[in-house]
């Protein structure tokens, strides 16, 4: 128990035994939470209130799953969440930082300011009927929640609403903010949100991500990147009649890729780079006058990411020279590698331990094992143990990125991993959507909301924790200060996914979850739960 907690408790119960040296702190405590019961009691009440909101949490999980919207096109998701938050008394600013689907929902006043942030977007071609342990798209080639971001806001919104109720009831000062992670699959919103100043007055950010584990981490994490597009312009001609009159933009793209792939051997093993050809011409008998290639350049720190990006741009320029075409570049997004706050992670981890793993039913385990059998993964079912909180590993490999990292360099930030998915599923894949609108995800989101709410209460009422979090952050940023990797004036690439999403909207509309008529999305889709039995281990 911290001094502030003690003080709050003592004031609350009017004891005359308060040590003299605590008086100044007592006054601070009195201002902090004049009528609040002890933190312990508040936490108990938060757990009960989250338990009582299981239906709401389930509805958010299922609704966002059914919207299945891709990055920057999360219009239904954003409208749904902002309406819900507004109804609960949050003030909502929409379309922030130049992104129509981004918002900031705010409640309360004064310090501390606690932010809840989590991704909302889906992935292309990961449409999947929930609860079905084999590939069964709801819409062939359609978008889906093949990473499980649909459960993220269910965690954060449930937590924020319950903490708000407690703050209201016990007149606890402070401000709560709810932010969406727009277009996380493109790593493309957080830089713009930071640059727009949306976190300037925020004291701490609680983020969360779906997992098959219940845990968190601190210290450096993941890689950073620049996401950028090179467009080549050449000259069109009849490919057979007068090919010498043409200059192929596609040749430039291919030569750039060949050049990059030769260079790859001479880059650090920690680096990662990949590309897709977005535009490559119209048909073979026309020399392609225009072609476009999209690159991700990943490395482990600002200078190395920049260097990698510069090499890429030099190779692109050289490819243009070789082909007598012209090259232009548009940087789409960037992010640093993450760095997460240790005192906050420790507080969060204690709360994760307290909440414990969800109680999985035999039906949940049956779905998990069936999906694992289908994916030829280990038949381990769902996890039942909470892993240790480990120090960051010394050897950092390459690996993925997440633009929550941008926030982590601007505000003390921690990411909760909550257990709503099946171990052994493939990331960025339809299999990661199987559990995402089933009781597995619902239970995981409730457990996540509990851990998140308890940690928010710690941050609101335990001044010592916030001080330690800020000290850690000051040390983290003492020699390494965040600066953006995107050129000044770059606008968020909100055009991405637009056409793809427009194509699927009519189909998706028919599949919208209706919580007024159905208790769950599984019920609406007529999916049996549990699914047929999985084969037993050999
Ligand atoms: Zn994600």
Coordinates of C-alpha atoms and ligand atoms in Angstrom, one line a residue:
X1 CA 0.0 0.0 0.0
X2 CA 1.4 3.4 -0.9
X3 CA 1.4 6.5 1.4
X4 CA -1.3 8.1 -0.6
X5 CA -3.5 5.1 -0.4
X6 CA -3.0 5.0 3.4
X7 CA -3.8 8.6 3.6
X8 CA -6.9 8.4 1.6
X9 CA -8.0 5.5 3.8
X10 CA -7.3 7.4 6.9
X11 CA -9.1 10.5 5.9
X12 CA -12.0 8.4 4.7
X13 CA -12.4 6.7 8.0
X14 CA -11.5 9.7 10.2
X15 CA -8.7 8.0 12.2
X16 CA -7.0 10.2 14.8
X17 CA -3.8 8.1 14.6
X18 CA -2.3 9.8 11.5
X19 CA 1.4 10.2 11.8
X20 CA 2.4 13.9 11.8
X21 CA 4.8 13.5 8.9
X22 CA 2.0 12.4 6.6
X23 CA 0.0 15.6 7.0
X24 CA 1.3 17.4 3.9
X25 CA 0.6 14.3 1.9
X26 CA -2.7 13.9 3.5
X27 CA -3.7 17.3 2.2
X28 CA -2.7 16.3 -1.3
X29 CA -4.6 13.1 -0.8
X30 CA -7.6 15.0 0.5
X31 CA -7.6 17.1 -2.7
X32 CA -7.0 14.0 -4.7
X33 CA -10.0 12.0 -3.5
X34 CA -11.9 13.5 -0.7
X35 CA -14.6 10.9 -0.5
X36 CA -13.1 7.9 -2.2
X37 CA -12.9 4.6 -0.3
X38 CA -9.5 2.9 -0.1
X39 CA -8.1 1.9 -3.5
X40 CA -8.5 -1.8 -2.6
X41 CA -12.3 -1.3 -2.1
X42 CA -12.5 0.7 -5.4
X43 CA -10.8 -2.1 -7.2
X44 CA -13.2 -4.7 -5.8
X45 CA -16.1 -2.5 -7.0
X46 CA -14.5 -2.1 -10.4
X47 CA -14.2 -5.9 -10.8
X48 CA -17.9 -6.3 -9.9
X49 CA -19.0 -3.6 -12.3
X50 CA -17.0 -5.0 -15.2
X51 CA -18.5 -8.4 -14.5
X52 CA -21.9 -6.9 -14.6
X53 CA -21.2 -5.4 -18.0
X54 CA -20.3 -8.6 -19.7
X55 CA -23.2 -8.1 -22.2
X56 CA -21.9 -4.7 -23.3
X57 CA -18.4 -6.1 -23.7
X58 CA -19.7 -9.0 -25.8
X59 CA -21.8 -6.6 -27.9
X60 CA -18.8 -4.4 -28.7
X61 CA -16.6 -7.4 -29.6
X62 CA -19.3 -8.8 -31.9
X63 CA -20.3 -5.5 -33.5
X64 CA -16.9 -4.5 -34.5
X65 CA -16.1 -8.0 -35.8
X66 CA -19.2 -7.7 -38.0
X67 CA -18.2 -4.3 -39.4
X68 CA -14.8 -5.8 -40.5
X69 CA -13.4 -2.5 -41.7
X70 CA -10.0 -1.9 -43.1
X71 CA -7.5 0.8 -42.0
X72 CA -8.7 4.4 -42.6
X73 CA -12.1 3.1 -43.6
X74 CA -13.3 2.3 -40.1
X75 CA -16.4 4.6 -40.5
X76 CA -19.0 2.3 -38.9
X77 CA -16.7 1.3 -36.1
X78 CA -15.8 4.9 -35.3
X79 CA -19.5 6.0 -35.5
X80 CA -20.5 3.1 -33.2
X81 CA -17.9 3.8 -30.6
X82 CA -18.3 7.5 -30.5
X83 CA -22.1 7.2 -30.2
X84 CA -21.6 4.8 -27.3
X85 CA -19.1 7.0 -25.5
X86 CA -21.2 10.1 -26.1
X87 CA -24.2 8.4 -24.6
X88 CA -22.2 7.7 -21.5
X89 CA -21.2 11.4 -21.1
X90 CA -17.9 11.5 -23.0
X91 CA -17.2 14.6 -25.1
X92 CA -16.2 13.5 -28.5
X93 CA -14.0 15.3 -31.1
X94 CA -14.3 13.5 -34.5
X95 CA -12.0 13.5 -37.5
X96 CA -8.9 14.5 -35.5
X97 CA -5.4 14.7 -36.9
X98 CA -6.7 14.8 -40.5
X99 CA -8.2 11.3 -40.3
X100 CA -12.0 11.0 -40.6
X101 CA -12.2 7.9 -38.5
X102 CA -10.0 9.1 -35.7
X103 CA -11.5 10.6 -32.6
X104 CA -10.8 11.6 -29.0
X105 CA -13.4 10.9 -26.4
X106 CA -12.9 12.8 -23.2
X107 CA -14.5 12.7 -19.8
X108 CA -13.8 14.4 -16.5
X109 CA -11.5 17.3 -15.7
X110 CA -8.1 18.1 -14.4
X111 CA -5.1 15.9 -13.7
X112 CA -4.1 13.2 -14.0
X113 CA -5.1 12.6 -17.6
X114 CA -5.3 8.8 -18.4
X115 CA -5.6 7.7 -22.0
X116 CA -7.0 4.4 -23.2
X117 CA -5.9 3.5 -26.7
X118 CA -6.4 0.5 -29.0
X119 CA -6.6 -0.5 -32.6
X120 CA -9.9 -0.8 -34.5
X121 CA -9.0 -1.9 -38.0
X122 CA -9.3 -5.3 -39.8
X123 CA -7.1 -7.0 -42.4
X124 CA -7.8 -7.6 -46.1
X125 CA -8.8 -11.2 -47.2
X126 CA -9.2 -12.5 -43.7
X127 CA -13.0 -12.8 -43.7
X128 CA -14.0 -15.7 -41.5
X129 CA -17.1 -17.2 -40.0
X130 CA -16.5 -17.1 -36.2
X131 CA -16.6 -20.3 -34.3
X132 CA -15.8 -22.4 -37.4
X133 CA -12.5 -24.2 -37.1
X134 CA -11.6 -24.2 -40.8
X135 CA -11.4 -21.7 -43.6
X136 CA -15.0 -20.5 -44.1
X137 CA -15.1 -16.8 -45.2
X138 CA -18.2 -14.8 -44.6
X139 CA -17.4 -13.0 -47.8
X140 CA -14.9 -14.6 -50.2
X141 CA -11.7 -12.5 -50.4
X142 CA -13.4 -10.1 -48.0
X143 CA -12.0 -8.1 -45.2
X144 CA -12.1 -9.5 -41.7
X145 CA -10.7 -9.3 -38.2
X146 CA -7.8 -11.7 -38.9
X147 CA -5.8 -10.1 -36.1
X148 CA -8.6 -9.7 -33.6
X149 CA -8.5 -5.9 -33.3
X150 CA -12.3 -6.1 -32.9
X151 CA -11.9 -7.0 -29.2
X152 CA -9.6 -4.1 -28.3
X153 CA -12.1 -1.3 -27.8
X154 CA -14.4 -3.7 -25.9
X155 CA -11.6 -3.9 -23.3
X156 CA -10.8 -0.2 -23.2
X157 CA -14.4 1.2 -23.4
X158 CA -15.7 -1.2 -20.7
X159 CA -12.8 -0.3 -18.5
X160 CA -13.1 3.5 -19.2
X161 CA -16.9 3.4 -18.5
X162 CA -16.5 1.6 -15.2
X163 CA -13.6 3.9 -14.0
X164 CA -15.7 6.9 -15.0
X165 CA -18.6 5.6 -12.9
X166 CA -16.4 5.2 -9.9
X167 CA -14.8 8.7 -10.4
X168 CA -18.3 10.2 -10.6
X169 CA -19.6 8.3 -7.6
X170 CA -16.6 9.1 -5.3
X171 CA -15.6 12.5 -6.9
X172 CA -12.2 11.3 -7.9
X173 CA -10.5 14.1 -9.9
X174 CA -8.9 13.4 -13.3
X175 CA -9.6 13.0 -16.9
X176 CA -10.2 9.9 -19.0
X177 CA -9.5 9.8 -22.8
X178 CA -10.4 7.1 -25.2
X179 CA -8.5 7.0 -28.5
X180 CA -8.7 4.6 -31.5
X181 CA -5.7 3.1 -33.1
X182 CA -6.8 3.9 -36.7
X183 CA -5.1 1.9 -39.5
X184 CA -2.7 0.0 -37.2
X185 CA -2.3 -2.7 -39.8
X186 CA -0.8 0.1 -42.0
X187 CA 1.1 1.5 -39.0
X188 CA -0.2 4.8 -40.1
X189 CA -2.1 6.9 -37.6
X190 CA -0.2 7.4 -34.4
X191 CA 2.6 9.6 -35.9
X192 CA -0.1 12.0 -37.2
X193 CA -1.9 11.9 -33.8
X194 CA 1.2 12.7 -31.9
X195 CA 2.1 15.5 -34.3
X196 CA -1.4 16.9 -33.9
X197 CA -0.7 17.3 -30.2
X198 CA -3.4 14.8 -29.0
X199 CA -1.3 13.5 -26.2
X200 CA 0.3 16.8 -25.0
X201 CA -1.5 16.9 -21.7
X202 CA -1.7 13.1 -21.1
X203 CA 0.0 11.6 -18.1
X204 CA -0.2 7.9 -19.0
X205 CA -1.6 5.7 -21.8
X206 CA -3.0 2.2 -21.4
X207 CA -3.0 0.3 -24.6
X208 CA -4.0 -3.3 -25.3
X209 CA -3.7 -6.0 -27.9
X210 CA -5.3 -9.4 -28.4
X211 CA -3.2 -12.4 -27.6
X212 CA -3.5 -16.0 -26.4
X213 CA -1.7 -14.9 -23.3
X214 CA -2.5 -12.6 -20.4
X215 CA 0.6 -10.4 -19.9
X216 CA 2.5 -7.3 -20.6
X217 CA 6.1 -6.2 -21.1
X218 CA 8.4 -3.2 -20.6
X219 CA 11.5 -1.8 -22.3
X220 CA 12.3 -1.8 -26.0
X221 CA 10.0 -3.8 -28.3
X222 CA 9.6 -4.6 -32.0
X223 CA 11.1 -2.8 -35.0
X224 CA 10.3 0.6 -36.4
X225 CA 9.8 1.4 -40.1
X226 CA 9.2 3.8 -42.9
X227 CA 6.3 2.8 -45.2
X228 CA 6.8 4.5 -48.6
X229 CA 5.7 4.4 -52.2
X230 CA 7.8 5.0 -55.3
X231 CA 6.0 5.9 -58.4
X232 CA 7.8 5.7 -61.8
X233 CA 6.6 7.5 -64.9
X234 CA 7.7 6.4 -68.4
X235 CA 6.3 6.6 -71.9
X236 CA 3.6 4.4 -73.3
X237 CA 4.0 2.7 -76.7
X238 CA 2.8 -0.3 -78.7
X239 CA 4.8 -3.1 -77.2
X240 CA 5.1 -5.0 -80.5
X241 CA 4.8 -2.2 -83.1
X242 CA 7.2 0.3 -81.6
X243 CA 8.6 -0.8 -78.3
X244 CA 11.7 1.4 -78.8
X245 CA 9.4 4.4 -78.5
X246 CA 8.4 3.5 -75.0
X247 CA 10.0 3.8 -71.6
X248 CA 8.7 1.2 -69.2
X249 CA 7.8 2.3 -65.7
X250 CA 7.4 -1.4 -64.8
X251 CA 11.0 -2.0 -65.8
X252 CA 12.0 0.6 -63.3
X253 CA 10.0 -1.1 -60.5
X254 CA 11.6 -4.5 -61.4
X255 CA 15.1 -3.1 -61.5
X256 CA 14.6 -1.3 -58.2
X257 CA 13.4 -4.6 -56.6
X258 CA 16.4 -6.5 -58.1
X259 CA 18.8 -3.8 -56.8
X260 CA 17.2 -4.0 -53.4
X261 CA 17.3 -7.7 -53.2
X262 CA 21.1 -7.8 -54.1
X263 CA 21.7 -5.1 -51.5
X264 CA 19.7 -7.2 -48.9
X265 CA 22.7 -9.5 -48.3
X266 CA 24.7 -6.5 -47.1
X267 CA 22.2 -5.2 -44.6
X268 CA 22.1 -6.1 -40.9
X269 CA 20.3 -9.3 -40.2
X270 CA 18.1 -7.4 -37.8
X271 CA 16.7 -5.3 -40.7
X272 CA 13.5 -6.4 -42.4
X273 CA 12.2 -5.1 -45.7
X274 CA 9.4 -6.1 -48.0
X275 CA 7.5 -4.7 -51.0
X276 CA 4.4 -5.1 -53.1
X277 CA 3.9 -3.9 -56.6
X278 CA 0.7 -1.8 -56.4
X279 CA 0.5 -0.7 -60.0
X280 CA 2.3 -2.4 -62.8
X281 CA 0.7 -1.5 -66.1
X282 CA -2.5 -2.3 -67.9
X283 CA -1.9 -5.1 -70.4
X284 CA 1.2 -6.7 -72.0
X285 CA 0.9 -5.0 -75.4
X286 CA 1.2 -1.6 -74.0
X287 CA 4.5 -0.4 -72.5
X288 CA 3.5 0.6 -68.9
X289 CA 3.8 4.3 -68.6
X290 CA 3.2 4.2 -64.8
X291 CA 4.1 1.8 -62.1
X292 CA 4.3 1.9 -58.4
X293 CA 6.0 -0.1 -55.7
X294 CA 5.3 0.1 -51.9
X295 CA 8.1 -0.7 -49.5
X296 CA 8.4 -1.2 -45.7
X297 CA 11.9 -0.5 -44.4
X298 CA 12.3 -1.9 -40.9
X299 CA 15.1 -1.4 -38.4
X300 CA 15.6 -1.1 -34.7
X301 CA 16.4 2.6 -34.2
X302 CA 15.7 6.0 -35.7
X303 CA 19.1 6.4 -37.4
X304 CA 19.1 2.9 -38.9
X305 CA 15.6 3.3 -40.2
X306 CA 16.5 6.5 -41.8
X307 CA 19.6 5.0 -43.4
X308 CA 17.7 2.1 -44.8
X309 CA 15.1 4.4 -46.2
X310 CA 17.8 6.5 -47.9
X311 CA 19.4 3.4 -49.5
X312 CA 16.0 2.5 -50.8
X313 CA 15.4 5.9 -52.3
X314 CA 18.9 5.9 -53.9
X315 CA 18.2 2.6 -55.5
X316 CA 14.8 3.9 -56.8
X317 CA 16.5 6.9 -58.3
X318 CA 19.1 4.7 -59.9
X319 CA 16.4 2.5 -61.4
X320 CA 14.7 5.5 -62.9
X321 CA 18.1 6.5 -64.5
X322 CA 18.6 3.1 -65.9
X323 CA 15.2 3.2 -67.6
X324 CA 14.9 6.8 -68.6
X325 CA 11.8 7.2 -66.4
X326 CA 11.1 9.6 -63.6
X327 CA 10.6 8.7 -60.0
X328 CA 8.6 10.4 -57.2
X329 CA 8.1 9.2 -53.6
X330 CA 5.3 9.5 -51.2
X331 CA 6.0 8.5 -47.6
X332 CA 2.8 7.0 -46.2
X333 CA 3.7 6.3 -42.6
X334 CA 6.5 5.6 -40.1
X335 CA 7.0 4.4 -36.6
X336 CA 9.8 4.0 -34.1
X337 CA 10.3 0.7 -32.3
X338 CA 8.3 0.8 -29.0
X339 CA 9.6 1.4 -25.5
X340 CA 7.2 0.6 -22.7
X341 CA 7.1 1.9 -19.2
X342 CA 8.4 -0.4 -16.5
X343 CA 6.5 0.9 -13.4
X344 CA 3.2 0.8 -15.3
X345 CA 3.9 -2.7 -16.6
X346 CA 4.6 -3.9 -13.1
X347 CA 1.4 -2.3 -11.8
X348 CA -0.5 -3.8 -14.7
X349 CA 1.1 -7.2 -14.2
X350 CA 0.0 -7.3 -10.5
X351 CA -3.5 -6.5 -11.7
X352 CA -3.3 -9.3 -14.4
X353 CA -2.3 -11.7 -11.6
X354 CA -5.2 -10.6 -9.5
X355 CA -7.8 -11.0 -12.3
X356 CA -6.4 -14.4 -13.4
X357 CA -7.1 -16.3 -16.6
X358 CA -10.7 -16.6 -17.8
X359 CA -12.4 -19.8 -16.9
X360 CA -12.6 -21.5 -20.3
X361 CA -15.5 -23.9 -20.9
X362 CA -15.1 -27.3 -22.5
X363 CA -16.8 -25.8 -25.6
X364 CA -14.1 -23.1 -25.7
X365 CA -11.3 -25.7 -25.4
X366 CA -13.0 -27.8 -28.1
X367 CA -13.0 -25.0 -30.6
X368 CA -9.4 -24.2 -29.8
X369 CA -8.2 -27.8 -30.3
X370 CA -10.2 -28.2 -33.5
X371 CA -8.6 -25.0 -34.9
X372 CA -5.2 -26.2 -33.8
X373 CA -5.8 -29.5 -35.5
X374 CA -6.8 -27.8 -38.7
X375 CA -3.7 -25.6 -38.6
X376 CA -1.5 -28.5 -37.8
X377 CA -0.4 -26.6 -34.6
X378 CA 0.2 -28.2 -31.2
X379 CA -3.0 -29.4 -29.7
X380 CA -2.6 -27.5 -26.5
X381 CA -6.1 -25.9 -26.3
X382 CA -6.4 -22.5 -24.6
X383 CA -3.8 -21.3 -22.1
X384 CA -4.6 -21.4 -18.5
X385 CA -1.4 -20.0 -16.9
X386 CA -0.2 -16.5 -16.7
X387 CA 3.4 -16.1 -17.9
X388 CA 6.0 -14.4 -15.8
X389 CA 6.7 -10.7 -16.3
X390 CA 10.2 -11.0 -17.8
X391 CA 12.8 -8.3 -18.4
X392 CA 13.3 -7.3 -22.0
X393 CA 15.6 -9.8 -23.8
X394 CA 19.1 -8.6 -24.6
X395 CA 19.1 -9.9 -28.2
X396 CA 16.5 -8.1 -30.2
X397 CA 15.7 -9.6 -33.5
X398 CA 13.7 -8.1 -36.3
X399 CA 10.0 -8.7 -36.4
X400 CA 6.9 -6.7 -36.5
X401 CA 6.1 -3.1 -35.7
X402 CA 3.2 -1.4 -34.0
X403 CA 2.7 2.4 -34.2
X404 CA 1.6 2.6 -30.5
X405 CA 5.4 2.9 -30.3
X406 CA 5.1 6.5 -31.4
X407 CA 2.9 7.2 -28.3
X408 CA 5.3 5.3 -26.1
X409 CA 8.0 7.8 -26.9
X410 CA 5.7 10.7 -26.0
X411 CA 3.8 9.6 -23.0
X412 CA 4.5 6.8 -20.4
X413 CA 2.7 3.9 -22.1
X414 CA 2.1 0.2 -21.5
X415 CA 0.3 -2.4 -23.6
X416 CA -1.8 -5.1 -22.1
X417 CA -1.9 -8.5 -23.9
X418 CA -5.3 -10.0 -23.1
X419 CA -6.2 -13.7 -23.7
X420 CA -8.9 -13.8 -26.4
X421 CA -7.4 -15.9 -29.1
X422 CA -6.2 -19.5 -29.7
X423 CA -2.5 -20.4 -29.4
X424 CA -1.0 -21.6 -32.7
X425 CA -3.1 -19.5 -35.1
X426 CA -1.3 -17.7 -37.9
X427 CA -1.0 -13.9 -37.5
X428 CA -2.6 -11.7 -40.2
X429 CA -4.6 -14.6 -41.3
X430 CA -8.2 -15.9 -41.3
X431 CA -7.3 -18.4 -38.6
X432 CA -6.7 -15.6 -36.2
X433 CA -10.4 -14.6 -36.7
X434 CA -11.9 -18.0 -35.7
X435 CA -12.2 -17.2 -32.0
X436 CA -12.8 -13.5 -32.3
X437 CA -16.6 -13.4 -32.0
X438 CA -17.0 -16.4 -29.7
X439 CA -17.0 -16.8 -25.9
X440 CA -13.2 -17.0 -26.0
X441 CA -12.9 -13.4 -27.2
X442 CA -15.8 -12.3 -24.9
X443 CA -14.2 -13.8 -21.8
X444 CA -10.8 -12.5 -22.8
X445 CA -12.1 -9.0 -23.3
X446 CA -13.8 -9.0 -19.9
X447 CA -10.6 -10.2 -18.2
X448 CA -8.7 -7.5 -20.1
X449 CA -11.1 -4.8 -19.1
X450 CA -10.6 -5.7 -15.5
X451 CA -6.8 -5.5 -15.7
X452 CA -7.1 -2.2 -17.6
X453 CA -9.6 -0.6 -15.1
X454 CA -7.6 -1.7 -12.0
X455 CA -4.4 -0.1 -13.6
X456 CA -6.3 3.1 -14.4
X457 CA -7.4 3.3 -10.7
X458 CA -3.8 2.8 -9.6
X459 CA -2.7 5.7 -11.9
X460 CA -5.5 7.9 -10.6
X461 CA -5.1 7.2 -6.9
X462 CA -1.5 6.1 -6.4
X463 CA 0.5 9.3 -7.0
X464 CA 3.7 7.4 -6.3
X465 CA 3.1 5.1 -9.3
X466 CA 2.5 8.0 -11.6
X467 CA 5.7 9.7 -10.3
X468 CA 7.7 6.5 -10.9
X469 CA 6.2 6.1 -14.4
X470 CA 7.3 9.7 -15.2
X471 CA 10.8 9.2 -13.8
X472 CA 11.2 6.0 -15.9
X473 CA 10.0 8.0 -18.9
X474 CA 12.3 10.8 -18.2
X475 CA 15.2 8.4 -18.2
X476 CA 14.0 6.6 -21.4
X477 CA 13.9 10.0 -23.2
X478 CA 17.0 11.6 -21.6
X479 CA 19.3 10.9 -24.5
X480 CA 16.9 9.7 -27.1
X481 CA 14.2 12.1 -28.0
X482 CA 11.5 11.2 -30.5
X483 CA 11.4 13.0 -33.8
X484 CA 9.1 12.0 -36.6
X485 CA 10.4 9.8 -39.4
X486 CA 8.0 11.3 -42.0
X487 CA 8.7 14.5 -43.9
X488 CA 7.1 17.6 -42.5
X489 CA 3.7 18.3 -43.9
X490 CA 3.0 14.7 -44.9
X491 CA -0.7 14.0 -44.8
X492 CA -2.2 10.8 -43.5
X493 CA -2.8 8.4 -46.4
X494 CA -6.6 8.1 -45.8
X495 CA -7.2 7.0 -49.4
X496 CA -5.7 3.6 -48.6
X497 CA -8.2 0.7 -48.6
X498 CA -11.0 3.0 -49.9
X499 CA -11.9 1.2 -53.1
X500 CA -11.4 -2.2 -51.5
X501 CA -13.8 -1.3 -48.7
X502 CA -16.4 0.2 -51.0
X503 CA -16.5 -3.0 -52.9
X504 CA -17.4 -5.1 -49.9
X505 CA -19.7 -2.6 -48.0
X506 CA -23.0 -3.8 -49.5
X507 CA -22.2 -7.4 -48.5
X508 CA -20.9 -6.4 -45.1
X509 CA -24.0 -4.4 -44.3
X510 CA -26.1 -7.5 -44.6
X511 CA -23.8 -9.2 -42.1
X512 CA -24.0 -6.5 -39.4
X513 CA -24.5 -7.8 -36.0
X514 CA -27.9 -6.8 -34.5
X515 CA -27.7 -7.1 -30.7
X516 CA -31.3 -6.1 -30.4
X517 CA -32.4 -9.4 -32.0
X518 CA -29.6 -11.8 -31.2
X519 CA -27.8 -12.6 -28.0
X520 CA -24.5 -13.1 -29.9
X521 CA -23.1 -12.9 -33.4
X522 CA -22.8 -16.7 -33.4
X523 CA -26.5 -16.9 -32.8
X524 CA -27.2 -14.5 -35.6
X525 CA -25.1 -16.5 -38.0
X526 CA -26.5 -19.8 -36.8
X527 CA -23.1 -21.2 -35.9
X528 CA -23.3 -24.1 -33.4
X529 CA -21.1 -23.7 -30.3
X530 CA -19.3 -25.9 -29.4
X531 CA -18.2 -27.0 -32.9
X532 CA -17.8 -30.6 -33.9
X533 CA -15.2 -32.5 -31.8
X534 CA -11.5 -32.2 -32.8
X535 CA -9.3 -35.2 -33.4
X536 CA -7.5 -36.4 -30.2
X537 CA -3.7 -36.1 -30.0
X538 CA -1.9 -39.2 -31.3
Ligands
LIG1 ZN1 -2.4 -5.7 -34.1

